[in-house]
mmCIF file of C-alpha atoms in Angstrom:
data_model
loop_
_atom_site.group_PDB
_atom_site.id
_atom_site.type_symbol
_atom_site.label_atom_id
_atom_site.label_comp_id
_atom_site.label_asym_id
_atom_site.label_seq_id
_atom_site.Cartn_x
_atom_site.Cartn_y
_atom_site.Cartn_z
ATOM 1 C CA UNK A 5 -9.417 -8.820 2.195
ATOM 2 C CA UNK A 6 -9.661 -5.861 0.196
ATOM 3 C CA UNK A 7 -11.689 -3.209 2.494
ATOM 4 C CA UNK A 8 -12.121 -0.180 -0.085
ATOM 5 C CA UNK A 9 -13.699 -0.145 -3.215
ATOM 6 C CA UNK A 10 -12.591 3.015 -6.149
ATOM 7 C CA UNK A 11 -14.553 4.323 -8.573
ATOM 8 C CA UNK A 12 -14.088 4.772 -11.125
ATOM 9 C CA UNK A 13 -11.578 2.505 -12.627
ATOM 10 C CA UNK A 14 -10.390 4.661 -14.695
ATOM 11 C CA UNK A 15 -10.000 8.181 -15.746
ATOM 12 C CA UNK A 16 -8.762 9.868 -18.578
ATOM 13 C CA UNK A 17 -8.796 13.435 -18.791
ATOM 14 C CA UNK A 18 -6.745 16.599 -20.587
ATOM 15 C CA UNK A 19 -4.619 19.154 -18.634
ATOM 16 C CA UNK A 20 -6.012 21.557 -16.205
ATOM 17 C CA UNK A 21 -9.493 19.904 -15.876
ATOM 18 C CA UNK A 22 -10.213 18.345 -12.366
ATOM 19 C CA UNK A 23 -9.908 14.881 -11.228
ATOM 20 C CA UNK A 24 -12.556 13.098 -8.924
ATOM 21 C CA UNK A 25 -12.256 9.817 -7.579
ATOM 22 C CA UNK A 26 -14.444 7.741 -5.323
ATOM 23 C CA UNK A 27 -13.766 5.440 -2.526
ATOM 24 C CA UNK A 28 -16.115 3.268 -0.386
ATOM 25 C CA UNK A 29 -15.605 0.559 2.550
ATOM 26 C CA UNK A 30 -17.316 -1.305 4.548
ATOM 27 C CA UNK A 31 -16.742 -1.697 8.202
ATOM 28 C CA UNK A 32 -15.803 1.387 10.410
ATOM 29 C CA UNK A 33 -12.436 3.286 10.469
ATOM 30 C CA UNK A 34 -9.889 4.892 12.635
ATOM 31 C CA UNK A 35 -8.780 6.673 9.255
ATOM 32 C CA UNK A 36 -8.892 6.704 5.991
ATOM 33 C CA UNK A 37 -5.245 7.576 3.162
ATOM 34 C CA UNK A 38 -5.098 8.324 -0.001
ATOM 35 C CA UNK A 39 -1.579 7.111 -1.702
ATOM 36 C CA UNK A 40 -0.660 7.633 -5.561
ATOM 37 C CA UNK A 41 1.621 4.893 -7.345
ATOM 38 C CA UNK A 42 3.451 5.768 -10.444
ATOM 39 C CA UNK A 43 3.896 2.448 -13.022
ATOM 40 C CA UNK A 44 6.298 0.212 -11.689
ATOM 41 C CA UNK A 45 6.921 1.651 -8.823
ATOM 42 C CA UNK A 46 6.031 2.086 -4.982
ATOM 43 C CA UNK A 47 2.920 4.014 -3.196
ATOM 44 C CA UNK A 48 3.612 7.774 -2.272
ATOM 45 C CA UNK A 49 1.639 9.054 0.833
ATOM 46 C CA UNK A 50 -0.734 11.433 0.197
ATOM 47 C CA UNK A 51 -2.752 12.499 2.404
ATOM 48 C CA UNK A 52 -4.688 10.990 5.750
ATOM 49 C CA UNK A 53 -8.124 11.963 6.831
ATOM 50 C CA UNK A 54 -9.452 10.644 10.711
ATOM 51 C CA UNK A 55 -12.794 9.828 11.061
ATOM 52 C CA UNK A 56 -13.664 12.673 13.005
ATOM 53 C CA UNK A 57 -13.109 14.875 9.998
ATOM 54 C CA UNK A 58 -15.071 15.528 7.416
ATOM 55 C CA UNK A 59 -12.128 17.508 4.961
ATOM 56 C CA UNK A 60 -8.945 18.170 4.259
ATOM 57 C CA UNK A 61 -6.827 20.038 1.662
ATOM 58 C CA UNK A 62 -2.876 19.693 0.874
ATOM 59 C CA UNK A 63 -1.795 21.706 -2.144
ATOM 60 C CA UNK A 64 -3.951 20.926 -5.295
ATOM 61 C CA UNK A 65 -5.473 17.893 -3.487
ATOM 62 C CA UNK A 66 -8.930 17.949 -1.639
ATOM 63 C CA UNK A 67 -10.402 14.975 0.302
ATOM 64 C CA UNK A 68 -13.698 14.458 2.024
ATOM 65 C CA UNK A 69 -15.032 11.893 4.276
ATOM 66 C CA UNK A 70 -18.694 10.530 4.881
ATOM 67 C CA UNK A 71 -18.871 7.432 7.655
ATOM 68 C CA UNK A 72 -22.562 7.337 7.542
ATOM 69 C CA UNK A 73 -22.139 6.841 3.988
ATOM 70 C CA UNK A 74 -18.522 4.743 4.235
ATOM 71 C CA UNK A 75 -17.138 7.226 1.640
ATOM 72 C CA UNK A 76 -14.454 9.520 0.839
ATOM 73 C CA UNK A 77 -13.860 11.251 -2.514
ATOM 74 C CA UNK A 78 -10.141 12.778 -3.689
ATOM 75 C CA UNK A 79 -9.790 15.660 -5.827
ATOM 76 C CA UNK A 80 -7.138 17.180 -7.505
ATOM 77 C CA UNK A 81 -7.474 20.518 -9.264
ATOM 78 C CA UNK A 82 -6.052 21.974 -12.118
ATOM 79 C CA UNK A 83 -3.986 18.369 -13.294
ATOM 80 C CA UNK A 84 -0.752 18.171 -15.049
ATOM 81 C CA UNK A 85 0.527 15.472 -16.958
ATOM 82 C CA UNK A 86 2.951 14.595 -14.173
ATOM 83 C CA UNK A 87 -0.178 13.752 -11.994
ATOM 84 C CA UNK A 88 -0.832 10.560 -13.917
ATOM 85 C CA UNK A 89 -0.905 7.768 -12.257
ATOM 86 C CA UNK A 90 -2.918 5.475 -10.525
ATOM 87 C CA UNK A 91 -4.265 6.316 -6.809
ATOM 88 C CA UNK A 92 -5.416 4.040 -3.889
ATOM 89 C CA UNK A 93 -7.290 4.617 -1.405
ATOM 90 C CA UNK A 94 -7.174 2.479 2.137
ATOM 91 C CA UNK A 95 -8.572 2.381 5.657
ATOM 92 C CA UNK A 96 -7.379 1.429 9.109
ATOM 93 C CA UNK A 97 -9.849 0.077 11.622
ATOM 94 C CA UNK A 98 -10.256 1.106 14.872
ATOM 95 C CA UNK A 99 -8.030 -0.010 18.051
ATOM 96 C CA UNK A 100 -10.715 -2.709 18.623
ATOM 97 C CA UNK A 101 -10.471 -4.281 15.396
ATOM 98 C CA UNK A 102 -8.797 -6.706 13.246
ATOM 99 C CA UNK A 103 -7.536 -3.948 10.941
ATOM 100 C CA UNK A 104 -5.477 -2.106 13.853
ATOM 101 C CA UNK A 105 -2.611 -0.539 12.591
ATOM 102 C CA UNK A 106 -3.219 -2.003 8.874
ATOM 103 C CA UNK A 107 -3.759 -1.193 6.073
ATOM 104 C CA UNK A 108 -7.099 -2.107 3.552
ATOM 105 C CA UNK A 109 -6.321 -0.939 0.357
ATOM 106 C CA UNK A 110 -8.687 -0.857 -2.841
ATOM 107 C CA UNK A 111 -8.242 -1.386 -6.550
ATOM 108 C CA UNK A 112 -7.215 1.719 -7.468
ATOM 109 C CA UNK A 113 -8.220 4.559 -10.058
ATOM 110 C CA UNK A 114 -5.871 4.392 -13.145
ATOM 111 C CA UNK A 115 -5.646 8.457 -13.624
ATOM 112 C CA UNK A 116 -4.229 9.410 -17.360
ATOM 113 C CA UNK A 117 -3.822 13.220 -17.846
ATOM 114 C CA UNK A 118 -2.927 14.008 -21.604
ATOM 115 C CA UNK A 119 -1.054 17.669 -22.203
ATOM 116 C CA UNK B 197 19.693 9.132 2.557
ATOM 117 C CA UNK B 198 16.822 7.891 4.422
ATOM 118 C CA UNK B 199 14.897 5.283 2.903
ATOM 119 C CA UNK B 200 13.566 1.688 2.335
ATOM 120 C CA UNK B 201 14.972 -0.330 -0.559
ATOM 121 C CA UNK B 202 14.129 -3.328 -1.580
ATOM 122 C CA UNK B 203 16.392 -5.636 -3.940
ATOM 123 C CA UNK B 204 16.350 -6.569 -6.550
ATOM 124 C CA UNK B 205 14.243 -4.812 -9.139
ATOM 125 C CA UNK B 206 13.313 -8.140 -10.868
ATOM 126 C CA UNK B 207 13.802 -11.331 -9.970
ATOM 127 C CA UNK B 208 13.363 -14.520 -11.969
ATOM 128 C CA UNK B 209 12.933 -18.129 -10.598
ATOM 129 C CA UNK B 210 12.374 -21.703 -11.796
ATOM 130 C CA UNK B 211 9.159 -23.201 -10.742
ATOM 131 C CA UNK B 212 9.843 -24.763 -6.971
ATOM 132 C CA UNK B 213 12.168 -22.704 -6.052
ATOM 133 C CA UNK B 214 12.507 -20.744 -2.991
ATOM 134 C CA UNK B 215 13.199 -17.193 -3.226
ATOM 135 C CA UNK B 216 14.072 -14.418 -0.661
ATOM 136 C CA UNK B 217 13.146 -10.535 -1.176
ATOM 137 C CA UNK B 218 15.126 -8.522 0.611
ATOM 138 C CA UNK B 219 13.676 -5.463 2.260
ATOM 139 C CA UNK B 220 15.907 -3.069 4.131
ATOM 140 C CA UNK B 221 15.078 0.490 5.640
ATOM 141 C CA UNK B 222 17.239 2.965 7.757
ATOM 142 C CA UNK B 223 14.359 4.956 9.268
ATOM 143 C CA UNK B 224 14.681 3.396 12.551
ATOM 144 C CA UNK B 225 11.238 2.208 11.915
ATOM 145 C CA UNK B 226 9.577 -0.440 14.085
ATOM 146 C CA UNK B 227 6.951 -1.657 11.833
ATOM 147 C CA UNK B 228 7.899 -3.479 8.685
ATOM 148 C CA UNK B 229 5.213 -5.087 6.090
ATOM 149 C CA UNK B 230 4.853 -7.099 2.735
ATOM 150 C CA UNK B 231 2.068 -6.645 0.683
ATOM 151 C CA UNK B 232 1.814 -8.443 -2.779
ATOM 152 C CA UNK B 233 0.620 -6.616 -5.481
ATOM 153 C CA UNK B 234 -1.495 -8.363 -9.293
ATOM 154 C CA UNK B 235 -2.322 -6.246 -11.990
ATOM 155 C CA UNK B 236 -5.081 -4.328 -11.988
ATOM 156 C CA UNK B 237 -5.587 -4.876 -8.077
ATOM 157 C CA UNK B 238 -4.633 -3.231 -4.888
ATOM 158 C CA UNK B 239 -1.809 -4.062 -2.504
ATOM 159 C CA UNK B 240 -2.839 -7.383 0.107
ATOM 160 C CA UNK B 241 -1.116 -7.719 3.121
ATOM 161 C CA UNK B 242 1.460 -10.740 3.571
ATOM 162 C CA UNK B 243 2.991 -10.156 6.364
ATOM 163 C CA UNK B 244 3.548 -7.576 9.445
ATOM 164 C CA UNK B 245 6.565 -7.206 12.115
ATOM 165 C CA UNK B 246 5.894 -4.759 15.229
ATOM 166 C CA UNK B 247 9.211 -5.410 16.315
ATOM 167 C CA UNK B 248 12.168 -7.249 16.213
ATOM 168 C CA UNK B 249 12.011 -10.696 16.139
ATOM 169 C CA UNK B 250 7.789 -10.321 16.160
ATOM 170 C CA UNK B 251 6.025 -11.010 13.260
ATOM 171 C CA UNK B 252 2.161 -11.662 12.230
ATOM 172 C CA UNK B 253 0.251 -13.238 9.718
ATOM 173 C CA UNK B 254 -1.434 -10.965 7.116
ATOM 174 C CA UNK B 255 -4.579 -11.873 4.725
ATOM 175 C CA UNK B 256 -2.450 -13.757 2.478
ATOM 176 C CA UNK B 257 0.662 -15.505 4.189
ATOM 177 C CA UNK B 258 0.546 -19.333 3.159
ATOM 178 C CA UNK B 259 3.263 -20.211 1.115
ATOM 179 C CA UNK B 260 5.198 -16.966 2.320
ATOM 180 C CA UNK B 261 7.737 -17.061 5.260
ATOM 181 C CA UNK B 262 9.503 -13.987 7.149
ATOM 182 C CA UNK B 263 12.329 -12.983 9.781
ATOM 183 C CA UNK B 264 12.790 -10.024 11.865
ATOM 184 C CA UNK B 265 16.104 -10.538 13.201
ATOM 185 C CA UNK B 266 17.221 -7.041 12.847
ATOM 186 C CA UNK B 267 15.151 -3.849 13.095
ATOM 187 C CA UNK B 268 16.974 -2.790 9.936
ATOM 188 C CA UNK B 269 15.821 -5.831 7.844
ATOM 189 C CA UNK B 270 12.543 -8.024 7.022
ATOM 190 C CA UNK B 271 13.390 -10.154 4.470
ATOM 191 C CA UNK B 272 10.259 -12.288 2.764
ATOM 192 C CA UNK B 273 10.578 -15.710 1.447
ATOM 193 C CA UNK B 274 8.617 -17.222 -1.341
ATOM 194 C CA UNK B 275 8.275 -20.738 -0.894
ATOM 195 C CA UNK B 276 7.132 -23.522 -3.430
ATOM 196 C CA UNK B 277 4.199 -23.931 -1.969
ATOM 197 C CA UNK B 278 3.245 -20.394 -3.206
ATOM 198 C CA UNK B 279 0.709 -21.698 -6.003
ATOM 199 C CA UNK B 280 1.158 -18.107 -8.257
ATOM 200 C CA UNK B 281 4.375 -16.531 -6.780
ATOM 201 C CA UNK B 282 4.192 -14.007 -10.060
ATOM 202 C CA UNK B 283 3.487 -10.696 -8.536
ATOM 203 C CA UNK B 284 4.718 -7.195 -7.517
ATOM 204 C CA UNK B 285 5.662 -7.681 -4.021
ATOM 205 C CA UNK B 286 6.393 -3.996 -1.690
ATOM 206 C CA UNK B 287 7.988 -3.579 1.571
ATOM 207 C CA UNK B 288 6.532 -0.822 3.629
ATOM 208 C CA UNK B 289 7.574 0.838 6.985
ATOM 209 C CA UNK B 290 6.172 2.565 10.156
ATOM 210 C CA UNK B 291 7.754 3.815 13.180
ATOM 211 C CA UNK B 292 5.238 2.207 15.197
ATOM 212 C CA UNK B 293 1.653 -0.034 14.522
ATOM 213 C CA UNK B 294 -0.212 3.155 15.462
ATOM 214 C CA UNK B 295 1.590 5.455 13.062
ATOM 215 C CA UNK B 296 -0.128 4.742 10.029
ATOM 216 C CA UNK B 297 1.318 6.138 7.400
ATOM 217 C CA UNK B 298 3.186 4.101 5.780
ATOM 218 C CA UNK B 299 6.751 4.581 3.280
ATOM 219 C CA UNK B 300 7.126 1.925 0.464
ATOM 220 C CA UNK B 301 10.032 0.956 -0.950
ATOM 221 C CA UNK B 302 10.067 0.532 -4.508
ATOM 222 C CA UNK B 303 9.151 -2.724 -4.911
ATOM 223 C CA UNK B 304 10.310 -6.582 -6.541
ATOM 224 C CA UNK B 305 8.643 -7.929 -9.429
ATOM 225 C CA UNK B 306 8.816 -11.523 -9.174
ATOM 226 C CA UNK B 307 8.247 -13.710 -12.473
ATOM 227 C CA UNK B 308 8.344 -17.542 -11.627
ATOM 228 C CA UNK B 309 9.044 -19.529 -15.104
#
């Protein structure tokens, strides 16, 4: 079953703008990752958030995380053409659940930056 | 260097054949796992190993089979039962369940003719 749910589907925008993406679930978390998959190819950690955080930065990527609202956004600042791609977000459940130690992933956001 | 890789690249089978993906890493990982991967969609989860000669059903194992024999090594097999075996399929690893992040290899695209 497919836990996580991106929005939006797609994104197109032009060098050095911002990129936003959405990501919601359903049933509580242990954590929620954000992985980025170039065409053809396989997923690239990103970055991991627990659920006892609320944000976290690495380089030109920002992430935030809202359980009472079972959402988590990913930004990345100032884009480059190399930062097309698509990006997937996905959850793990807690030690009590099903989802232990696996991962839920969503649909995906197809980013396309244009120089 | 350290890595997973998965072989081949793309693979092309007869309808009702059997076909086996290889998957190997040298991370000295415990936790190997298949997802399969349509277009347009996310990555669903085949199967999972813990540990050697362990494995677990995922969301979408029927018509799949696996092996652990080696810690190295989790090969997947695509059976004929497999009613649409055309997909992306990608290996990941873990050094343990409770890791979490995971490393992908760089996947098999499967076409069945």
């Amino acid at each position: 079953s497919q836990q996580g749910e991106e929005d939006p589907q797609a994104l197109s925008i032009q060098e050095g703008e911002n990129a936003t993406m959405n990501c919601s679930y359903k049933t509580s978390i242990n954590n929620l990752q954000w992985y980025r998959q170039n065409s053809g190819r396989g997923l690239v950690h990103l970055i991991l958030i627990r659920s006892n955080e609320r944000e976290k930065h690495s380089g030109r990527l920002r992430v935030t995380l809202d359980t009472s609202k079972k959402s988590s956004s990913l930004l990345i600042t100032a884009s480059r053409a190399a930062d097309t791609a698509s990006y997937f977000c996905a959850t793990v459940g807690g030690m009590t659940t099903d989802s232990w130690g696996k991962l839920q992933f969503g649909a995906g956001t197809q980013v396309v930056v244009t120089p | 260097d350290g890595g997973i890789t998965q072989s081949p690249k793309y693979l092309f089978r007869k309808e009702g054949q059997n076909v086996t993906l290889s998957c190997e890493q040298n991370l000295n990982h415990d936790a190997m796992y298949w997802y399969r991967q349509d277009p347009g969609q996310g990555l669903r989860l085949i199967y999972y190993s813990q540990i050697v000669n362990d494995f677990q059903k995922g969301d979408i194992a029927e018509g799949y089979s696996v092996s652990r024999e080696k810690k190295e090594s989790f090969p997947l097999t695509v059976t004929s039962a497999q009613k649409n075996p055309t997909a992306f399929y990608l290996c990941a690893s873990t050094p343990g369940l409770a890791y979490n992040e995971q490393f992908f290899g760089p996947g098999t695209r499967l076409t069945v003719l």
